[in-house]
C-alpha positions in Angstrom: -5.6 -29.5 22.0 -9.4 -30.4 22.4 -11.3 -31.0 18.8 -14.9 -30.5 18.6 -15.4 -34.3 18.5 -14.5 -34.6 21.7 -14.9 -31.6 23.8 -18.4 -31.0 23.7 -21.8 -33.1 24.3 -23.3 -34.3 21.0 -26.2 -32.3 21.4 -24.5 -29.2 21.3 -21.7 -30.6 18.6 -24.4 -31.3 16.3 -26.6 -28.1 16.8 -23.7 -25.5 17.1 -20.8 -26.8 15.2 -22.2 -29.1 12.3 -23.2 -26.2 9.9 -25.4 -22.9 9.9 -29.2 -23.9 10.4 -31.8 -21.2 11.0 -32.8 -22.1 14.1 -28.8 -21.8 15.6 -28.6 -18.5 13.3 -31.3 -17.1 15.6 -29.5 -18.2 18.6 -26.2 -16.6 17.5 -28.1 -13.5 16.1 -29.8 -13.4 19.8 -26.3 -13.8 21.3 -25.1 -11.3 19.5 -27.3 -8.1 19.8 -26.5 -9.2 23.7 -22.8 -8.8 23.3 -23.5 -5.4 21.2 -25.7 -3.8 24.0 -23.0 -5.1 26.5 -20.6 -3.1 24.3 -22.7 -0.3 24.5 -22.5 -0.4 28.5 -19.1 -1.0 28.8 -18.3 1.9 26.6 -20.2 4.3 28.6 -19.0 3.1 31.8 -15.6 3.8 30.4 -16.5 7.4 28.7 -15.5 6.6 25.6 -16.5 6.8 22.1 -16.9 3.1 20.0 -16.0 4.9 16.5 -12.7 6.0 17.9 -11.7 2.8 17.7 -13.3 1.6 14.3 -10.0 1.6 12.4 -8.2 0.2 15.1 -9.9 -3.1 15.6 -9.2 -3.8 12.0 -5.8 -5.6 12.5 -8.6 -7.7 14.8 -11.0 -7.9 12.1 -8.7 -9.6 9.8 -7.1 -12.0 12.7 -10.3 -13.9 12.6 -11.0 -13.8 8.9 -7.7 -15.2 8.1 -7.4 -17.5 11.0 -10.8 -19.4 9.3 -8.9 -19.2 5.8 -6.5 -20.9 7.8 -8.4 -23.3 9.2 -10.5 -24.3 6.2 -7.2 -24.9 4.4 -6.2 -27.1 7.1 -3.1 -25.0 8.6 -4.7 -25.2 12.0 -6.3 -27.7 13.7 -10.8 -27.8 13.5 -11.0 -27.1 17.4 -14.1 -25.5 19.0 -12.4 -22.5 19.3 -11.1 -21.9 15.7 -14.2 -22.6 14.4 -17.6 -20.6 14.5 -18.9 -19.6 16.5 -16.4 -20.5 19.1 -13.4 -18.1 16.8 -16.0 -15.0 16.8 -16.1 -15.7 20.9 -12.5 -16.1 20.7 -11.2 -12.9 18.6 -14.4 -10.9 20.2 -12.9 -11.6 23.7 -9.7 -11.1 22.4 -10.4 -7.8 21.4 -12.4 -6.2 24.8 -9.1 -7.5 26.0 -6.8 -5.9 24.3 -9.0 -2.7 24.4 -9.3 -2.5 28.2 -5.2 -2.9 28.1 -4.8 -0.1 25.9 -7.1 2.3 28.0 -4.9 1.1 30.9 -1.9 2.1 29.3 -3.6 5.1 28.3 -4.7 5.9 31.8 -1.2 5.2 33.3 1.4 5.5 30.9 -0.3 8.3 28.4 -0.1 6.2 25.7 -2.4 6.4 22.8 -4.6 4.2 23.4 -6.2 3.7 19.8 -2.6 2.9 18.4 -2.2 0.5 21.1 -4.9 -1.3 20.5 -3.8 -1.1 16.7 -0.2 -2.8 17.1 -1.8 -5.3 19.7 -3.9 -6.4 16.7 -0.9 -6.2 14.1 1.2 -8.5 16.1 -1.3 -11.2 17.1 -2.1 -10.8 13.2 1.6 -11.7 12.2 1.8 -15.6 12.8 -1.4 -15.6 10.1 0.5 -13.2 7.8 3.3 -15.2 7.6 1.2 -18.7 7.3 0.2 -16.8 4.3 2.9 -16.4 2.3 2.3 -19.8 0.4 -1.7 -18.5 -0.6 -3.0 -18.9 -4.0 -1.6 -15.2 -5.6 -4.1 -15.3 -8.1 -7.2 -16.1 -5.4 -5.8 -12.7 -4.1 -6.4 -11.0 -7.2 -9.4 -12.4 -7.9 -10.5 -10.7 -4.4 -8.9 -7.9 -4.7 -10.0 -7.3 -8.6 -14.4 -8.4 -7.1 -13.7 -5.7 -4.5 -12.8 -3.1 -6.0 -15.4 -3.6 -9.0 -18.2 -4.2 -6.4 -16.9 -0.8 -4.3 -17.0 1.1 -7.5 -20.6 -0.1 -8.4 -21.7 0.4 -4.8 -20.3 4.1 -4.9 -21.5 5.0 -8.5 -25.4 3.7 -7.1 -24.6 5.8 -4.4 -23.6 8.7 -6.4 -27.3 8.2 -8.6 -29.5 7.9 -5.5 -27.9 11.2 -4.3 -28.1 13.1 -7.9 -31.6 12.0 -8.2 -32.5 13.4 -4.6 -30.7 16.3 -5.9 -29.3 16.9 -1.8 -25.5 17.4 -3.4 -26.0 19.5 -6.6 -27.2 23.3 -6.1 -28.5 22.9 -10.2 -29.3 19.4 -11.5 -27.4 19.6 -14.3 -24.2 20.7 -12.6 -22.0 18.3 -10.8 -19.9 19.5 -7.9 -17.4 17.8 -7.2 -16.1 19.3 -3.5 -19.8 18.5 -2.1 -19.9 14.9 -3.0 -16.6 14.5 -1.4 -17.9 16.6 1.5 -20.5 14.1 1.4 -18.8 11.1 1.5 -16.5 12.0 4.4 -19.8 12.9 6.6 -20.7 9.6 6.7 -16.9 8.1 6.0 -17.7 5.3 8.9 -20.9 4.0 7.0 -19.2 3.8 4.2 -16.4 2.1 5.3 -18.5 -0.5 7.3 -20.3 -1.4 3.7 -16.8 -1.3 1.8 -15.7 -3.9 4.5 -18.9 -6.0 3.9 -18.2 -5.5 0.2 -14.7 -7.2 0.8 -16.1 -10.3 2.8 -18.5 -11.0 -0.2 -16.3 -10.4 -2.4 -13.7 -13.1 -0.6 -16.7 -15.7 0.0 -17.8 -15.2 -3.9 -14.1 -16.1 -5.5 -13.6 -19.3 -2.8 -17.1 -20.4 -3.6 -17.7 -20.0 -7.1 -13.3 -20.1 -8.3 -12.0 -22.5 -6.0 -14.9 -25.1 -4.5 -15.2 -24.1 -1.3 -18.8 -23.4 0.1 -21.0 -21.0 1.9 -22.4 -21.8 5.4 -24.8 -19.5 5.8 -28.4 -19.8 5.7 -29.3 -16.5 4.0 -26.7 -16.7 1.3 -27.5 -20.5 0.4 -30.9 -19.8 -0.1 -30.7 -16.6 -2.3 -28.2 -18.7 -4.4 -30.8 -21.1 -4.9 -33.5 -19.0 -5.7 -31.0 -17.0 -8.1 -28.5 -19.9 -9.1 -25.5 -17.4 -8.2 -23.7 -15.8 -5.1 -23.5 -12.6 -7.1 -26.9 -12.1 -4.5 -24.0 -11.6 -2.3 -23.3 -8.2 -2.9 -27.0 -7.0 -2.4 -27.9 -8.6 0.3 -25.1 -7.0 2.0 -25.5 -3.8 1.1 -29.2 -4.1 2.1 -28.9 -5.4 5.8 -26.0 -3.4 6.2 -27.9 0.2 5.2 -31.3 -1.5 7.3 -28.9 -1.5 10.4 
């Protein structure tokens, strides 16, 4: 299998794979509102809606998260295409894939194709899941524990902003609670893109600050610098993610 060190020109091993600089951060952010509009396109040639498959590409989602756990722990190999931005090509591709099978084997054989698409995720997912089983248990708490601490914050600010608008309560000083959950599900996809977001900081904020791994991003690196902590995580996610 090809490694970086040898597969491509040094030029582009140097400027593409050798660490997140701003200047390649603007060429993948350029790349990638390309890809998005391209998206867009194919979706409407197709006539269907992107959010029906939100939860679906999930099993996707977590096949490239996992397989650059992998990779930084040295399961698999540093090649150009398990690394960024060649494993975001890689699982990206993967999935229009995988999605233009299942709409064929919704087309032809009825099936649905938003399960489809889910099990074809879960079963290219499995090899990782199983590389797994020797991971840190307490790294997973840790993650799992920042998650759910950051989620809670993020709803209860969420809760305040709304209280204080007062566009959920028919008196100020009573609460009810069947609107806020009314709320909530309205705009259930927002939330759950944040609560995803949530989870990746959360991840990248136990391995950098519990086990000595390190953050490759420009953004990140400099807020922790300015702050001295990657707590800066959790904002600057929710911020760019509710600007989008």
């Amino acid at each position: 299998m090809p490694t970086v060190d040898t597969f491509l020109p040094d030029f582009i091993q140097s400027t593409f794979f050798s660490g997140y600089t701003v200047f390649n951060t603007v060429v993948y952010t350029l790349i990638l509102v390309a890809f998005i509009l391209a998206i867009i396109k194919m979706f409407k040639k197709l006539e269907f809606d992107p959010l029906s498959i939100f939860y679906s590409i999930i099993p996707f989602i977590f096949l490239g998260s996992s397989t650059r756990a992998l990779v930084d722990n040295g399961v698999y190999p540093k090649t150009v295409f398990l690394i960024t931005p060649g494993l975001y090509i890689l699982v990206g591709l993967t999935t229009i894939l995988s999605f233009l099978f299942s709409i064929y084997l919704f087309r032809k054989k009825g099936i649905d194709y938003r399960y489809a698409l889910f099990f074809i995720g879960i079963i290219l997912s499995l090899p990782n899941v199983i590389l797994f089983s020797n991971v840190n248990s307490t790294a997973i708490i840790y993650v799992i524990l920042t998650w759910i601490v950051s989620s809670l914050i993020f709803l209860g600010l969420v809760f305040l902003v709304l209280y204080i608008k007062n566009n959920i309560f028919n008196e100020i000083e009573k609460f009810n609670l069947s609107k806020f959950i009314a709320k909530m599900k309205k705009y259930k996809i927002n939330f759950s893109i944040v609560l995803a977001h949530l989870f990746d900081a959360s991840t990248t904020y136990v391995a950098v600050e519990y086990f000595n791994y390190y953050e490759q991003h420009v953004l990140p690196n400099a807020l922790n610098q300015l702050f001295d902590t990657y707590l800066t995580l959790f904002p600057m996610k929710i911020i760019v993610i509710v600007a989008v």
